[in-house]
PDB file of C-alpha atoms and ligand atoms in Angstrom:
ATOM      1  CA  MET A   1       0.138  -0.164   0.217  1.00 78.00           C
ATOM      2  CA  ALA A   2       1.383   3.547  -1.026  1.00 88.00           C
ATOM      3  CA  TYR A   3       1.383   5.841   2.026  1.00 97.00           C
ATOM      4  CA  GLU A   4       2.218   9.673   2.069  1.00 97.00           C
ATOM      5  CA  PHE A   5       3.284  10.302   5.649  1.00 97.00           C
ATOM      6  CA  ILE A   6       4.775   6.798   6.621  1.00 98.00           C
ATOM      7  CA  LYS A   7       6.812   4.314   5.180  1.00 98.00           C
ATOM      8  CA  THR A   8       6.600   0.478   5.751  1.00 98.00           C
ATOM      9  CA  HIS A   9       8.998  -2.508   5.341  1.00 98.00           C
ATOM     10  CA  THR A  10       9.446  -5.779   6.769  1.00 98.00           C
ATOM     11  CA  GLU A  11      12.686  -7.296   8.265  1.00 98.00           C
ATOM     12  CA  ASP A  12      13.172 -11.022   7.543  1.00 96.00           C
ATOM     13  CA  SER A  13       9.407 -11.396   6.467  1.00 95.00           C
ATOM     14  CA  LYS A  14       8.602 -11.231  10.157  1.00 97.00           C
ATOM     15  CA  VAL A  15       8.845  -7.897  11.650  1.00 98.00           C
ATOM     16  CA  GLY A  16       6.748  -5.145  10.256  1.00 98.00           C
ATOM     17  CA  VAL A  17       8.519  -1.873  10.548  1.00 98.00           C
ATOM     18  CA  ILE A  18       6.534   1.565  10.220  1.00 98.00           C
ATOM     19  CA  THR A  19       8.774   4.748   9.815  1.00 98.00           C
ATOM     20  CA  LEU A  20       6.746   8.055  10.613  1.00 98.00           C
ATOM     21  CA  ASP A  21       7.882  10.254   7.616  1.00 98.00           C
ATOM     22  CA  ARG A  22       7.067  13.860   7.926  1.00 97.00           C
ATOM     23  CA  PRO A  23      10.658  15.036   8.368  1.00 97.00           C
ATOM     24  CA  LYS A  24      10.089  18.683   7.505  1.00 96.00           C
ATOM     25  CA  PHE A  25       7.673  18.936  10.482  1.00 97.00           C
ATOM     26  CA  LEU A  26       9.760  16.593  12.833  1.00 98.00           C
ATOM     27  CA  ASN A  27       7.012  13.995  12.362  1.00 98.00           C
ATOM     28  CA  ALA A  28       4.297  16.326  13.904  1.00 97.00           C
ATOM     29  CA  LEU A  29       1.268  13.764  13.595  1.00 96.00           C
ATOM     30  CA  ASN A  30      -1.477  14.908  11.870  1.00 93.00           C
ATOM     31  CA  THR A  31      -4.717  13.239  11.346  1.00 91.00           C
ATOM     32  CA  GLU A  32      -3.768  12.004   7.804  1.00 94.00           C
ATOM     33  CA  LEU A  33      -0.442  10.344   9.191  1.00 96.00           C
ATOM     34  CA  MET A  34      -2.527   8.706  12.130  1.00 95.00           C
ATOM     35  CA  ILE A  35      -5.043   7.479   9.771  1.00 95.00           C
ATOM     36  CA  GLU A  36      -1.998   5.887   7.691  1.00 97.00           C
ATOM     37  CA  LEU A  37      -0.512   4.577  10.981  1.00 97.00           C
ATOM     38  CA  GLY A  38      -3.691   3.043  11.965  1.00 97.00           C
ATOM     39  CA  GLN A  39      -3.925   1.308   8.378  1.00 97.00           C
ATOM     40  CA  ALA A  40      -0.381  -0.157   8.330  1.00 98.00           C
ATOM     41  CA  LEU A  41      -0.753  -1.310  12.260  1.00 98.00           C
ATOM     42  CA  LYS A  42      -3.783  -3.293  11.268  1.00 97.00           C
ATOM     43  CA  ALA A  43      -2.318  -4.513   7.990  1.00 98.00           C
ATOM     44  CA  PHE A  44       0.594  -5.986   9.847  1.00 98.00           C
ATOM     45  CA  ASP A  45      -1.505  -7.466  12.650  1.00 97.00           C
ATOM     46  CA  ALA A  46      -3.768  -9.219  10.043  1.00 97.00           C
ATOM     47  CA  ASP A  47      -0.516 -10.516   8.260  1.00 97.00           C
ATOM     48  CA  SER A  48       0.183 -14.157   9.506  1.00 94.00           C
ATOM     49  CA  THR A  49       3.562 -14.074   8.708  1.00 96.00           C
ATOM     50  CA  ILE A  50       4.575 -10.820  10.925  1.00 97.00           C
ATOM     51  CA  GLY A  51       5.285 -11.491  14.636  1.00 96.00           C
ATOM     52  CA  CYS A  52       6.066  -8.101  15.811  1.00 98.00           C
ATOM     53  CA  ILE A  53       5.740  -4.690  14.667  1.00 98.00           C
ATOM     54  CA  VAL A  54       8.207  -1.473  15.261  1.00 98.00           C
ATOM     55  CA  ILE A  55       7.247   2.143  15.061  1.00 98.00           C
ATOM     56  CA  THR A  56      10.227   4.487  14.514  1.00 98.00           C
ATOM     57  CA  GLY A  57      11.160   7.919  13.097  1.00 98.00           C
ATOM     58  CA  SER A  58      14.007   9.885  12.129  1.00 98.00           C
ATOM     59  CA  GLU A  59      17.130  10.185  13.985  1.00 98.00           C
ATOM     60  CA  LYS A  60      16.091  13.635  14.831  1.00 98.00           C
ATOM     61  CA  ALA A  61      12.623  13.161  15.736  1.00 98.00           C
ATOM     62  CA  PHE A  62      10.321  10.120  16.687  1.00 98.00           C
ATOM     63  CA  ALA A  63       7.682  12.503  16.577  1.00 98.00           C
ATOM     64  CA  ALA A  64       7.342  16.266  17.959  1.00 98.00           C
ATOM     65  CA  GLY A  65       3.653  15.872  18.916  1.00 97.00           C
ATOM     66  CA  ALA A  66       0.392  16.432  17.290  1.00 96.00           C
ATOM     67  CA  ASP A  67       0.378  18.981  14.447  1.00 95.00           C
ATOM     68  CA  ILE A  68      -0.082  22.430  16.187  1.00 96.00           C
ATOM     69  CA  SER A  69      -0.950  24.267  12.912  1.00 94.00           C
ATOM     70  CA  ALA A  70      -3.770  21.810  12.572  1.00 89.00           C
ATOM     71  CA  MET A  71      -4.883  22.182  16.117  1.00 92.00           C
ATOM     72  CA  SER A  72      -4.599  25.883  16.564  1.00 93.00           C
ATOM     73  CA  LYS A  73      -8.065  26.910  15.010  1.00 90.00           C
ATOM     74  CA  PHE A  74      -9.817  24.550  16.785  1.00 90.00           C
ATOM     75  CA  SER A  75     -12.772  25.822  19.108  1.00 90.00           C
ATOM     76  CA  PHE A  76     -14.246  23.764  22.040  1.00 91.00           C
ATOM     77  CA  SER A  77     -17.217  22.715  19.659  1.00 90.00           C
ATOM     78  CA  ASP A  78     -14.859  21.387  17.053  1.00 88.00           C
ATOM     79  CA  VAL A  79     -12.974  19.078  19.513  1.00 88.00           C
ATOM     80  CA  TYR A  80     -15.679  17.978  21.760  1.00 88.00           C
ATOM     81  CA  GLY A  81     -18.491  17.825  18.998  1.00 86.00           C
ATOM     82  CA  ASN A  82     -15.923  15.507  16.583  1.00 84.00           C
ATOM     83  CA  ASP A  83     -14.156  13.848  19.903  1.00 83.00           C
ATOM     84  CA  PHE A  84     -11.025  15.116  18.355  1.00 82.00           C
ATOM     85  CA  ILE A  85      -8.820  12.638  16.749  1.00 73.00           C
ATOM     86  CA  THR A  86      -9.628   9.978  19.127  1.00 72.00           C
ATOM     87  CA  LYS A  87     -10.630   7.264  16.775  1.00 77.00           C
ATOM     88  CA  ASP A  88      -7.416   7.516  14.940  1.00 83.00           C
ATOM     89  CA  TRP A  89      -5.229   7.642  17.863  1.00 90.00           C
ATOM     90  CA  GLU A  90      -6.687   4.651  19.385  1.00 88.00           C
ATOM     91  CA  ILE A  91      -6.154   2.037  16.949  1.00 94.00           C
ATOM     92  CA  ILE A  92      -2.860   1.055  18.067  1.00 95.00           C
ATOM     93  CA  ARG A  93      -4.839  -0.225  21.381  1.00 92.00           C
ATOM     94  CA  GLN A  94      -6.745  -2.818  19.365  1.00 94.00           C
ATOM     95  CA  ILE A  95      -3.386  -4.452  18.103  1.00 97.00           C
ATOM     96  CA  ARG A  96      -2.623  -8.026  19.208  1.00 95.00           C
ATOM     97  CA  LYS A  97       0.820  -8.517  18.130  1.00 97.00           C
ATOM     98  CA  PRO A  98       3.680  -6.590  20.241  1.00 98.00           C
ATOM     99  CA  VAL A  99       4.335  -3.097  18.984  1.00 98.00           C
ATOM    100  CA  ILE A 100       7.996  -1.604  19.929  1.00 98.00           C
ATOM    101  CA  ALA A 101       8.752   2.140  19.849  1.00 98.00           C
ATOM    102  CA  ALA A 102      12.356   2.660  18.610  1.00 99.00           C
ATOM    103  CA  VAL A 103      12.697   6.211  19.671  1.00 98.00           C
ATOM    104  CA  SER A 104      15.617   8.791  18.557  1.00 98.00           C
ATOM    105  CA  GLY A 105      15.495  12.310  18.802  1.00 98.00           C
ATOM    106  CA  PHE A 106      12.162  14.173  20.268  1.00 98.00           C
ATOM    107  CA  ALA A 107       9.591  12.086  21.568  1.00 98.00           C
ATOM    108  CA  LEU A 108       7.242  14.941  22.643  1.00 98.00           C
ATOM    109  CA  GLY A 109       3.433  15.621  23.508  1.00 98.00           C
ATOM    110  CA  GLY A 110       1.536  13.327  21.302  1.00 97.00           C
ATOM    111  CA  GLY A 111       5.020  11.644  20.154  1.00 98.00           C
ATOM    112  CA  CYS A 112       5.756  10.606  23.737  1.00 98.00           C
ATOM    113  CA  GLU A 113       2.029   9.253  24.058  1.00 98.00           C
ATOM    114  CA  LEU A 114       2.516   7.372  20.935  1.00 98.00           C
ATOM    115  CA  ALA A 115       5.730   5.834  22.262  1.00 98.00           C
ATOM    116  CA  MET A 116       4.142   4.814  25.709  1.00 98.00           C
ATOM    117  CA  MET A 117       1.171   3.300  23.786  1.00 97.00           C
ATOM    118  CA  CYS A 118       3.473   0.827  22.325  1.00 98.00           C
ATOM    119  CA  ASP A 119       4.286  -2.303  24.519  1.00 98.00           C
ATOM    120  CA  PHE A 120       7.886  -1.218  25.264  1.00 98.00           C
ATOM    121  CA  ILE A 121      10.209   1.585  24.206  1.00 98.00           C
ATOM    122  CA  ILE A 122      13.869   1.163  23.042  1.00 98.00           C
ATOM    123  CA  ALA A 123      15.565   4.583  22.993  1.00 98.00           C
ATOM    124  CA  ALA A 124      18.911   5.744  21.048  1.00 98.00           C
ATOM    125  CA  ASP A 125      21.157   7.838  23.334  1.00 98.00           C
ATOM    126  CA  ASN A 126      19.825  11.176  21.778  1.00 98.00           C
ATOM    127  CA  ALA A 127      16.507  10.656  22.388  1.00 98.00           C
ATOM    128  CA  LYS A 128      14.256  13.345  24.403  1.00 98.00           C
ATOM    129  CA  PHE A 129      10.900  12.750  25.971  1.00 98.00           C
ATOM    130  CA  GLY A 130       8.547  15.496  26.996  1.00 98.00           C
ATOM    131  CA  GLN A 131       5.106  16.582  27.716  1.00 98.00           C
ATOM    132  CA  PRO A 132       5.232  20.309  26.664  1.00 98.00           C
ATOM    133  CA  GLU A 133       1.584  20.616  25.919  1.00 98.00           C
ATOM    134  CA  ILE A 134       1.046  23.135  29.056  1.00 97.00           C
ATOM    135  CA  LYS A 135       3.025  25.784  27.054  1.00 97.00           C
ATOM    136  CA  LEU A 136       0.438  25.687  24.569  1.00 96.00           C
ATOM    137  CA  GLY A 137      -2.274  26.171  26.933  1.00 94.00           C
ATOM    138  CA  ILE A 138      -3.636  22.595  26.787  1.00 96.00           C
ATOM    139  CA  ILE A 139      -2.698  19.385  28.876  1.00 96.00           C
ATOM    140  CA  PRO A 140      -1.677  16.017  27.295  1.00 97.00           C
ATOM    141  CA  GLY A 141      -4.590  14.526  25.415  1.00 94.00           C
ATOM    142  CA  ALA A 142      -3.653  11.171  24.427  1.00 95.00           C
ATOM    143  CA  GLY A 143      -2.948   9.391  27.765  1.00 94.00           C
ATOM    144  CA  GLY A 144      -0.092  11.261  29.022  1.00 96.00           C
ATOM    145  CA  THR A 145      -1.531  12.044  32.151  1.00 96.00           C
ATOM    146  CA  GLN A 146      -2.460   8.474  32.897  1.00 94.00           C
ATOM    147  CA  ARG A 147       0.536   6.461  31.160  1.00 95.00           C
ATOM    148  CA  LEU A 148       3.523   8.645  32.170  1.00 97.00           C
ATOM    149  CA  PRO A 149       2.743   8.604  36.054  1.00 96.00           C
ATOM    150  CA  ARG A 150       2.328   4.906  35.691  1.00 94.00           C
ATOM    151  CA  ALA A 151       5.727   4.756  33.878  1.00 96.00           C
ATOM    152  CA  VAL A 152       7.757   7.222  35.934  1.00 98.00           C
ATOM    153  CA  GLY A 153       5.603   7.687  38.853  1.00 96.00           C
ATOM    154  CA  LYS A 154       3.833  10.525  40.367  1.00 96.00           C
ATOM    155  CA  SER A 155       6.494  13.260  41.269  1.00 98.00           C
ATOM    156  CA  LYS A 156       8.569  13.031  37.741  1.00 98.00           C
ATOM    157  CA  ALA A 157       5.272  13.006  35.613  1.00 98.00           C
ATOM    158  CA  MET A 158       3.870  16.005  37.575  1.00 98.00           C
ATOM    159  CA  ASP A 159       7.510  17.737  36.884  1.00 98.00           C
ATOM    160  CA  MET A 160       7.277  16.842  33.115  1.00 98.00           C
ATOM    161  CA  VAL A 161       3.840  17.759  32.654  1.00 98.00           C
ATOM    162  CA  LEU A 162       3.722  21.142  34.699  1.00 98.00           C
ATOM    163  CA  THR A 163       7.137  22.300  33.613  1.00 98.00           C
ATOM    164  CA  ALA A 164       7.260  20.908  30.289  1.00 98.00           C
ATOM    165  CA  ARG A 165      10.938  19.966  30.775  1.00 98.00           C
ATOM    166  CA  MET A 166      12.415  17.054  28.412  1.00 98.00           C
ATOM    167  CA  MET A 167      13.829  13.719  29.765  1.00 98.00           C
ATOM    168  CA  ASP A 168      17.110  12.466  28.396  1.00 98.00           C
ATOM    169  CA  ALA A 169      17.620   8.916  27.430  1.00 98.00           C
ATOM    170  CA  LYS A 170      19.556   8.115  30.499  1.00 98.00           C
ATOM    171  CA  GLU A 171      17.047   9.523  32.778  1.00 98.00           C
ATOM    172  CA  ALA A 172      14.040   7.777  30.935  1.00 98.00           C
ATOM    173  CA  GLU A 173      15.827   4.547  31.341  1.00 98.00           C
ATOM    174  CA  LEU A 174      16.503   5.156  35.095  1.00 98.00           C
ATOM    175  CA  ALA A 175      12.921   6.103  35.563  1.00 98.00           C
ATOM    176  CA  GLY A 176      11.334   3.253  33.784  1.00 97.00           C
ATOM    177  CA  LEU A 177       9.997   5.002  31.078  1.00 98.00           C
ATOM    178  CA  VAL A 178      12.282   2.986  28.500  1.00 98.00           C
ATOM    179  CA  SER A 179      13.246  -0.508  28.538  1.00 98.00           C
ATOM    180  CA  ARG A 180      17.033  -0.016  27.402  1.00 98.00           C
ATOM    181  CA  VAL A 181      19.083   2.655  25.924  1.00 98.00           C
ATOM    182  CA  VAL A 182      21.290   1.869  23.015  1.00 98.00           C
ATOM    183  CA  ALA A 183      23.751   3.924  20.582  1.00 98.00           C
ATOM    184  CA  LEU A 184      22.165   5.867  18.051  1.00 98.00           C
ATOM    185  CA  ASP A 185      23.690   3.792  15.154  1.00 98.00           C
ATOM    186  CA  GLN A 186      22.560   0.684  16.817  1.00 98.00           C
ATOM    187  CA  LEU A 187      18.790   1.599  17.446  1.00 98.00           C
ATOM    188  CA  MET A 188      17.419  -0.203  14.517  1.00 98.00           C
ATOM    189  CA  SER A 189      19.518  -3.433  14.733  1.00 98.00           C
ATOM    190  CA  GLU A 190      19.006  -3.802  18.480  1.00 98.00           C
ATOM    191  CA  THR A 191      15.311  -3.155  18.166  1.00 98.00           C
ATOM    192  CA  ILE A 192      14.866  -5.708  15.266  1.00 98.00           C
ATOM    193  CA  ALA A 193      16.883  -8.300  17.404  1.00 98.00           C
ATOM    194  CA  ALA A 194      14.383  -7.968  20.161  1.00 98.00           C
ATOM    195  CA  ALA A 195      11.619  -7.943  17.616  1.00 98.00           C
ATOM    196  CA  MET A 196      13.092 -11.384  16.070  1.00 97.00           C
ATOM    197  CA  THR A 197      13.282 -12.683  19.485  1.00 95.00           C
ATOM    198  CA  ILE A 198       9.807 -12.041  20.017  1.00 95.00           C
ATOM    199  CA  CYS A 199       8.959 -13.654  16.765  1.00 93.00           C
ATOM    200  CA  SER A 200      10.833 -17.080  17.845  1.00 93.00           C
ATOM    201  CA  TYR A 201       8.313 -17.514  20.570  1.00 92.00           C
ATOM    202  CA  PRO A 202       4.794 -19.249  20.065  1.00 89.00           C
ATOM    203  CA  GLN A 203       2.490 -16.463  18.907  1.00 89.00           C
ATOM    204  CA  LEU A 204      -0.565 -17.546  21.322  1.00 89.00           C
ATOM    205  CA  ALA A 205       1.645 -17.145  24.511  1.00 87.00           C
ATOM    206  CA  VAL A 206       2.948 -13.869  23.153  1.00 87.00           C
ATOM    207  CA  PHE A 207      -0.555 -12.648  22.703  1.00 89.00           C
ATOM    208  CA  ALA A 208      -1.224 -13.910  26.221  1.00 85.00           C
ATOM    209  CA  ALA A 209       1.747 -12.247  27.770  1.00 85.00           C
ATOM    210  CA  LYS A 210       0.910  -8.814  26.076  1.00 90.00           C
ATOM    211  CA  GLU A 211      -2.521  -9.068  26.996  1.00 88.00           C
ATOM    212  CA  SER A 212      -1.819 -10.076  30.680  1.00 85.00           C
ATOM    213  CA  VAL A 213       0.617  -7.220  31.255  1.00 85.00           C
ATOM    214  CA  GLN A 214      -1.819  -5.006  30.002  1.00 85.00           C
ATOM    215  CA  ARG A 215      -4.428  -5.981  32.378  1.00 82.00           C
ATOM    216  CA  ALA A 216      -1.866  -4.516  35.225  1.00 80.00           C
ATOM    217  CA  PHE A 217      -2.337  -1.221  33.904  1.00 81.00           C
ATOM    218  CA  GLU A 218      -5.889  -0.909  31.993  1.00 74.00           C
ATOM    219  CA  GLY A 219      -8.100  -1.223  35.054  1.00 70.00           C
ATOM    220  CA  SER A 220      -8.754   2.348  35.767  1.00 76.00           C
ATOM    221  CA  LEU A 221      -6.998   3.570  32.836  1.00 74.00           C
ATOM    222  CA  SER A 222     -10.187   4.261  30.656  1.00 78.00           C
ATOM    223  CA  ASP A 223     -11.817   6.274  33.310  1.00 78.00           C
ATOM    224  CA  GLY A 224      -8.664   8.343  33.637  1.00 76.00           C
ATOM    225  CA  MET A 225      -8.483   8.889  29.790  1.00 79.00           C
ATOM    226  CA  MET A 226     -12.147   9.964  29.538  1.00 81.00           C
ATOM    227  CA  TYR A 227     -11.329  12.376  32.207  1.00 78.00           C
ATOM    228  CA  GLU A 228      -8.339  13.823  30.431  1.00 84.00           C
ATOM    229  CA  ARG A 229     -10.137  13.758  27.196  1.00 85.00           C
ATOM    230  CA  ARG A 230     -12.958  15.894  28.360  1.00 84.00           C
ATOM    231  CA  LEU A 231     -10.476  18.527  30.210  1.00 82.00           C
ATOM    232  CA  PHE A 232      -8.440  18.409  26.940  1.00 89.00           C
ATOM    233  CA  HIS A 233     -11.383  19.431  24.867  1.00 89.00           C
ATOM    234  CA  ALA A 234     -12.416  22.001  27.320  1.00 88.00           C
ATOM    235  CA  LEU A 235      -9.134  23.895  27.080  1.00 89.00           C
ATOM    236  CA  PHE A 236     -10.064  24.781  23.480  1.00 92.00           C
ATOM    237  CA  ALA A 237     -12.508  27.083  25.022  1.00 91.00           C
ATOM    238  CA  THR A 238      -9.639  29.240  26.330  1.00 87.00           C
ATOM    239  CA  GLN A 239      -8.087  32.189  24.848  1.00 90.00           C
ATOM    240  CA  ASP A 240      -4.929  30.827  26.287  1.00 88.00           C
ATOM    241  CA  GLN A 241      -4.992  27.886  23.918  1.00 93.00           C
ATOM    242  CA  LYS A 242      -5.414  30.309  20.873  1.00 94.00           C
ATOM    243  CA  GLU A 243      -2.512  32.404  22.006  1.00 94.00           C
ATOM    244  CA  GLY A 244      -0.100  29.452  22.952  1.00 92.00           C
ATOM    245  CA  MET A 245      -0.612  27.792  19.644  1.00 94.00           C
ATOM    246  CA  GLN A 246      -0.483  31.102  17.453  1.00 95.00           C
ATOM    247  CA  ALA A 247       2.584  32.374  19.295  1.00 95.00           C
ATOM    248  CA  PHE A 248       4.174  28.991  18.517  1.00 94.00           C
ATOM    249  CA  LEU A 249       3.369  29.313  14.686  1.00 95.00           C
ATOM    250  CA  ASP A 250       4.354  33.003  14.760  1.00 96.00           C
ATOM    251  CA  LYS A 251       7.792  32.150  16.467  1.00 96.00           C
ATOM    252  CA  ARG A 252       7.317  34.363  19.384  1.00 96.00           C
ATOM    253  CA  PRO A 253       6.921  34.226  23.309  1.00 95.00           C
ATOM    254  CA  ALA A 254       3.305  33.523  24.291  1.00 92.00           C
ATOM    255  CA  LYS A 255       1.277  36.280  26.347  1.00 92.00           C
ATOM    256  CA  PHE A 256      -1.210  34.200  28.500  1.00 87.00           C
ATOM    257  CA  GLU A 257      -4.235  36.091  30.278  1.00 87.00           C
ATOM    258  CA  ASN A 258      -5.522  33.078  32.416  1.00 74.00           C
ATOM    259  CA  LYS A 259      -8.841  33.334  30.206  1.00 85.00           C
TER     260      LYS A 259
HETATM  261  N1  LIG B   1       3.400  20.734  14.981  1.00 57.59           N
HETATM  262  C1  LIG B   1       3.590  21.333  14.109  1.00 57.59           C
HETATM  263  N2  LIG B   1       4.625  21.673  13.528  1.00 57.59           N
HETATM  264  C2  LIG B   1       5.701  21.599  14.308  1.00 57.59           C
HETATM  265  C3  LIG B   1       5.706  20.641  15.451  1.00 57.59           C
HETATM  266  C4  LIG B   1       4.389  20.284  15.946  1.00 57.59           C
HETATM  267  N3  LIG B   1       4.270  19.843  17.189  1.00 57.59           N
HETATM  268  N4  LIG B   1       6.827  20.430  16.046  1.00 57.59           N
HETATM  269  C5  LIG B   1       8.006  21.078  15.152  1.00 57.59           C
HETATM  270  N5  LIG B   1       7.253  21.560  14.222  1.00 57.59           N
HETATM  271  C6  LIG B   1       7.998  22.194  12.807  1.00 57.59           C
HETATM  272  C7  LIG B   1       8.135  23.652  13.258  1.00 57.59           C
HETATM  273  O1  LIG B   1       7.202  24.523  13.329  1.00 57.59           O
HETATM  274  C8  LIG B   1       9.176  23.806  12.304  1.00 57.59           C
HETATM  275  O2  LIG B   1       8.284  24.099  10.913  1.00 57.59           O
HETATM  276  P1  LIG B   1       8.854  25.264  10.009  1.00 57.59           P
HETATM  277  O3  LIG B   1       9.166  26.642  10.894  1.00 57.59           O
HETATM  278  O4  LIG B   1      10.455  24.790   9.493  1.00 57.59           O
HETATM  279  O5  LIG B   1       8.014  25.475   8.997  1.00 57.59           O
HETATM  280  C9  LIG B   1       9.677  22.437  11.860  1.00 57.59           C
HETATM  281  O6  LIG B   1       8.898  21.536  12.368  1.00 57.59           O
HETATM  282  C10 LIG B   1      11.172  22.199  12.734  1.00 57.59           C
HETATM  283  O7  LIG B   1      10.984  22.553  13.977  1.00 57.59           O
HETATM  284  P2  LIG B   1      11.738  24.076  14.593  1.00 57.59           P
HETATM  285  O8  LIG B   1      12.668  24.747  13.673  1.00 57.59           O
HETATM  286  O9  LIG B   1      11.118  24.147  15.942  1.00 57.59           O
HETATM  287  O10 LIG B   1      13.087  22.624  15.141  1.00 57.59           O
HETATM  288  P3  LIG B   1      13.908  22.963  16.513  1.00 57.59           P
HETATM  289  O11 LIG B   1      15.076  21.957  16.353  1.00 57.59           O
HETATM  290  O12 LIG B   1      14.441  24.374  16.670  1.00 57.59           O
HETATM  291  O13 LIG B   1      12.909  22.650  18.015  1.00 57.59           O
HETATM  292  C11 LIG B   1      11.369  21.227  18.806  1.00 57.59           C
HETATM  293  C12 LIG B   1      12.734  21.311  17.752  1.00 57.59           C
HETATM  294  C13 LIG B   1      10.712  19.706  18.980  1.00 57.59           C
HETATM  295  C14 LIG B   1      11.983  21.649  20.233  1.00 57.59           C
HETATM  296  C15 LIG B   1      10.483  22.227  18.683  1.00 57.59           C
HETATM  297  O14 LIG B   1      10.023  22.116  16.995  1.00 57.59           O
HETATM  298  C16 LIG B   1       9.073  22.177  19.458  1.00 57.59           C
HETATM  299  O15 LIG B   1       9.018  22.641  20.605  1.00 57.59           O
HETATM  300  N6  LIG B   1       7.966  21.872  18.704  1.00 57.59           N
HETATM  301  C17 LIG B   1       6.757  21.571  19.434  1.00 57.59           C
HETATM  302  C18 LIG B   1       6.603  20.532  20.261  1.00 57.59           C
HETATM  303  C19 LIG B   1       5.233  20.402  21.191  1.00 57.59           C
HETATM  304  O16 LIG B   1       4.861  21.285  21.792  1.00 57.59           O
HETATM  305  N7  LIG B   1       4.730  19.105  21.126  1.00 57.59           N
HETATM  306  C20 LIG B   1       3.348  19.096  21.787  1.00 57.59           C
HETATM  307  C21 LIG B   1       2.132  19.461  20.835  1.00 57.59           C
HETATM  308  S1  LIG B   1       0.689  19.234  21.485  1.00 57.59           S
HETATM  309  C22 LIG B   1      -4.951  13.896  21.265  1.00 57.59           C
HETATM  310  C23 LIG B   1      -3.907  13.305  20.687  1.00 57.59           C
HETATM  311  C24 LIG B   1      -2.848  13.843  20.792  1.00 57.59           C
HETATM  312  C25 LIG B   1      -2.524  15.252  21.253  1.00 57.59           C
HETATM  313  C26 LIG B   1      -3.681  15.902  21.895  1.00 57.59           C
HETATM  314  C27 LIG B   1      -4.930  15.109  21.967  1.00 57.59           C
HETATM  315  N8  LIG B   1      -6.144  13.168  21.339  1.00 57.59           N
HETATM  316  C28 LIG B   1      -6.246  11.781  20.983  1.00 57.59           C
HETATM  317  C29 LIG B   1      -7.575  13.719  21.816  1.00 57.59           C
HETATM  318  C30 LIG B   1      -1.080  15.902  21.222  1.00 57.59           C
HETATM  319  C31 LIG B   1      -0.902  16.968  21.348  1.00 57.59           C
HETATM  320  C32 LIG B   1       0.263  17.727  21.238  1.00 57.59           C
HETATM  321  O17 LIG B   1       1.325  16.885  21.002  1.00 57.59           O
END
């Protein structure tokens, strides 16, 4: 299948690799890209020769977040009325085969959330993780306020979500956000080797192992996500969201008025 914003290939006809490919915008995640990502995930999941899926980006960016220029004009009624991008972002939750995120460069906002939606994250030593949405007058909207505390604990999650600071690969490994850190030039070979190992195990056990570990986290996640989603949508009713996003696009500091 021909895609515009992603590339796909297979390794040894066993591992499906999806590469986010909007380099000019640091792989900012627009709706079209997310639809293509969902299509590719579903296609690999349905392909009986594939045992494991890898999502990766470029050396500079796994993904710098959802596309701010697309979001900047949305009103509360747009995002709440259309349940903003929810359906395209949640396809990954339906995938039964293990999905590994191979992260180099920036994984920010929705990019960090996408990495956390994967079953585990292997990071290159130049990876940087962050949830900088607060600078735009919004909060994480794709599970960041729920998955990040589960991964790194409340204090570090609050620090990242409230100050917008980035975490480097070493800190992310120490905090438990990523499973391992490897040299940038080894990222894909190490990740493919991990994926091949998984492919060597019986698939029913792999499915069961993934589902079982997910249960440890899914219990109250849905309630948390719904709460987060409604608050996220509500922030599009504020002037500061308009100002935060416009200031980013204008490349100037934002002037917030707490309205
Ligand atoms: N959106 C759109 N364009 C982006 C972008 C983004 N998130 N990030 C970078 N770009 C664009 C830049 O505007 C620039 O475009 P041009 O000016 O060249 O046209 C180009 O990519 C290169 O970026 P920079 O020139 O800024 O590159 P630098 O190396 O100087 O800086 C940076 C890299 C990553 C530090 C910086 O680009 C940056 O701060 N980017 C924004 C990061 C950010 O705020 N991310 C959070 C976005 S909000 C939801 C699902 C998801 C979400 C919400 C809800 N639901 C399911 C409900 C997610 C929300 C977000 O992610």
